Amino acid sequence: TGRLCRWLMGDLDHLYMKLKSGTGEYSLVEKLSAIGRFIVPWQPGLHYEINRLDDMKPFMFELKNYLRQLHHSR
């Protein structure tokens, strides 16, 4: 209770899909709001799911796979 988990790659993917969406699907305000929510790195009770400053290997692995999949889906 009171803890918010953040999966950075999931948030990045959500932002990418929202910004990439067609005209009329999301308003400019909704897109700007999504950018604002994404770039806020901290809030009370926030816990990062994968990335840790003392062990960045899992995050780097996930980022590498995400970018590879994004490249192959084009």
PDB file of C-alpha atoms in Angstrom:
ATOM      1  CA  THR A   1       0.000   0.000   0.000  1.00  0.00           C
ATOM      2  CA  GLY A   2       1.286   3.436  -0.880  1.00  0.00           C
ATOM      3  CA  ARG A   3       3.987   2.166  -3.219  1.00  0.00           C
ATOM      4  CA  LEU A   4       3.972   2.927  -6.922  1.00  0.00           C
ATOM      5  CA  CYS A   5       6.073   0.681  -9.180  1.00  0.00           C
ATOM      6  CA  ARG A   6       7.457   2.072 -12.409  1.00  0.00           C
ATOM      7  CA  TRP A   7       8.555  -0.110 -15.296  1.00  0.00           C
ATOM      8  CA  LEU A   8      10.581   2.343 -17.338  1.00  0.00           C
ATOM      9  CA  MET A   9      10.552   0.325 -20.575  1.00  0.00           C
ATOM     10  CA  GLY A  10       6.787  -0.079 -20.340  1.00  0.00           C
ATOM     11  CA  ASP A  11       6.429   3.657 -19.779  1.00  0.00           C
ATOM     12  CA  LEU A  12       8.749   4.372 -22.710  1.00  0.00           C
ATOM     13  CA  ASP A  13       6.760   2.031 -24.950  1.00  0.00           C
ATOM     14  CA  HIS A  14       3.482   3.646 -23.890  1.00  0.00           C
ATOM     15  CA  LEU A  15       4.887   7.095 -24.655  1.00  0.00           C
ATOM     16  CA  TYR A  16       6.235   5.965 -28.035  1.00  0.00           C
ATOM     17  CA  MET A  17       2.901   4.438 -29.049  1.00  0.00           C
ATOM     18  CA  LYS A  18       0.968   7.524 -27.954  1.00  0.00           C
ATOM     19  CA  LEU A  19       3.269   9.919 -29.826  1.00  0.00           C
ATOM     20  CA  LYS A  20       3.348   7.691 -32.918  1.00  0.00           C
ATOM     21  CA  SER A  21      -0.446   7.385 -33.055  1.00  0.00           C
ATOM     22  CA  GLY A  22      -2.426   8.796 -35.934  1.00  0.00           C
ATOM     23  CA  THR A  23      -4.085  12.162 -36.124  1.00  0.00           C
ATOM     24  CA  GLY A  24      -7.161  12.402 -33.951  1.00  0.00           C
ATOM     25  CA  GLU A  25      -6.411   9.389 -31.779  1.00  0.00           C
ATOM     26  CA  TYR A  26      -4.849  11.529 -29.025  1.00  0.00           C
ATOM     27  CA  SER A  27      -4.997  15.296 -28.654  1.00  0.00           C
ATOM     28  CA  LEU A  28      -1.896  17.462 -28.399  1.00  0.00           C
ATOM     29  CA  VAL A  29      -2.707  18.023 -24.713  1.00  0.00           C
ATOM     30  CA  GLU A  30      -2.837  14.246 -24.113  1.00  0.00           C
ATOM     31  CA  LYS A  31       0.498  13.777 -25.880  1.00  0.00           C
ATOM     32  CA  LEU A  32       2.156  16.617 -23.942  1.00  0.00           C
ATOM     33  CA  SER A  33       0.729  15.227 -20.709  1.00  0.00           C
ATOM     34  CA  ALA A  34       2.213  11.797 -21.525  1.00  0.00           C
ATOM     35  CA  ILE A  35       5.623  13.417 -22.107  1.00  0.00           C
ATOM     36  CA  GLY A  36       5.349  15.256 -18.787  1.00  0.00           C
ATOM     37  CA  ARG A  37       4.463  12.074 -16.879  1.00  0.00           C
ATOM     38  CA  PHE A  38       7.330  10.210 -18.517  1.00  0.00           C
ATOM     39  CA  ILE A  39      10.060  12.735 -17.743  1.00  0.00           C
ATOM     40  CA  VAL A  40       9.207  13.100 -14.038  1.00  0.00           C
ATOM     41  CA  PRO A  41      11.848  10.783 -12.530  1.00  0.00           C
ATOM     42  CA  TRP A  42      10.581  10.675  -8.952  1.00  0.00           C
ATOM     43  CA  GLN A  43       7.494  11.051  -6.827  1.00  0.00           C
ATOM     44  CA  PRO A  44       6.658   9.928  -3.281  1.00  0.00           C
ATOM     45  CA  GLY A  45       6.376   6.154  -2.985  1.00  0.00           C
ATOM     46  CA  LEU A  46       7.840   5.491  -6.459  1.00  0.00           C
ATOM     47  CA  HIS A  47       9.891   2.321  -6.871  1.00  0.00           C
ATOM     48  CA  TYR A  48      11.659   1.398 -10.120  1.00  0.00           C
ATOM     49  CA  GLU A  49      10.971  -2.162 -11.176  1.00  0.00           C
ATOM     50  CA  ILE A  50      14.107  -3.033 -13.203  1.00  0.00           C
ATOM     51  CA  ASN A  51      16.708  -0.271 -13.116  1.00  0.00           C
ATOM     52  CA  ARG A  52      18.820   0.150  -9.984  1.00  0.00           C
ATOM     53  CA  LEU A  53      21.809   2.454  -9.683  1.00  0.00           C
ATOM     54  CA  ASP A  54      23.828  -0.302  -7.994  1.00  0.00           C
ATOM     55  CA  ASP A  55      23.057  -2.846 -10.752  1.00  0.00           C
ATOM     56  CA  MET A  56      22.226  -1.453 -14.199  1.00  0.00           C
ATOM     57  CA  LYS A  57      22.825  -4.712 -16.119  1.00  0.00           C
ATOM     58  CA  PRO A  58      19.170  -5.877 -16.089  1.00  0.00           C
ATOM     59  CA  PHE A  59      18.040  -2.462 -17.317  1.00  0.00           C
ATOM     60  CA  MET A  60      20.686  -2.336 -20.049  1.00  0.00           C
ATOM     61  CA  PHE A  61      19.707  -5.854 -21.167  1.00  0.00           C
ATOM     62  CA  GLU A  62      16.045  -4.853 -21.327  1.00  0.00           C
ATOM     63  CA  LEU A  63      16.836  -1.606 -23.178  1.00  0.00           C
ATOM     64  CA  LYS A  64      18.976  -3.434 -25.734  1.00  0.00           C
ATOM     65  CA  ASN A  65      16.194  -5.947 -26.411  1.00  0.00           C
ATOM     66  CA  TYR A  66      13.564  -3.203 -26.623  1.00  0.00           C
ATOM     67  CA  LEU A  67      15.584  -1.225 -29.162  1.00  0.00           C
ATOM     68  CA  ARG A  68      16.282  -4.374 -31.187  1.00  0.00           C
ATOM     69  CA  GLN A  69      12.577  -5.242 -31.319  1.00  0.00           C
ATOM     70  CA  LEU A  70      11.662  -1.673 -32.193  1.00  0.00           C
ATOM     71  CA  HIS A  71      14.174  -1.695 -35.059  1.00  0.00           C
ATOM     72  CA  HIS A  72      12.889  -5.039 -36.416  1.00  0.00           C
ATOM     73  CA  SER A  73       9.240  -3.974 -36.236  1.00  0.00           C
ATOM     74  CA  ARG A  74       9.753  -1.132 -38.709  1.00  0.00           C
TER      75      ARG A  74
END
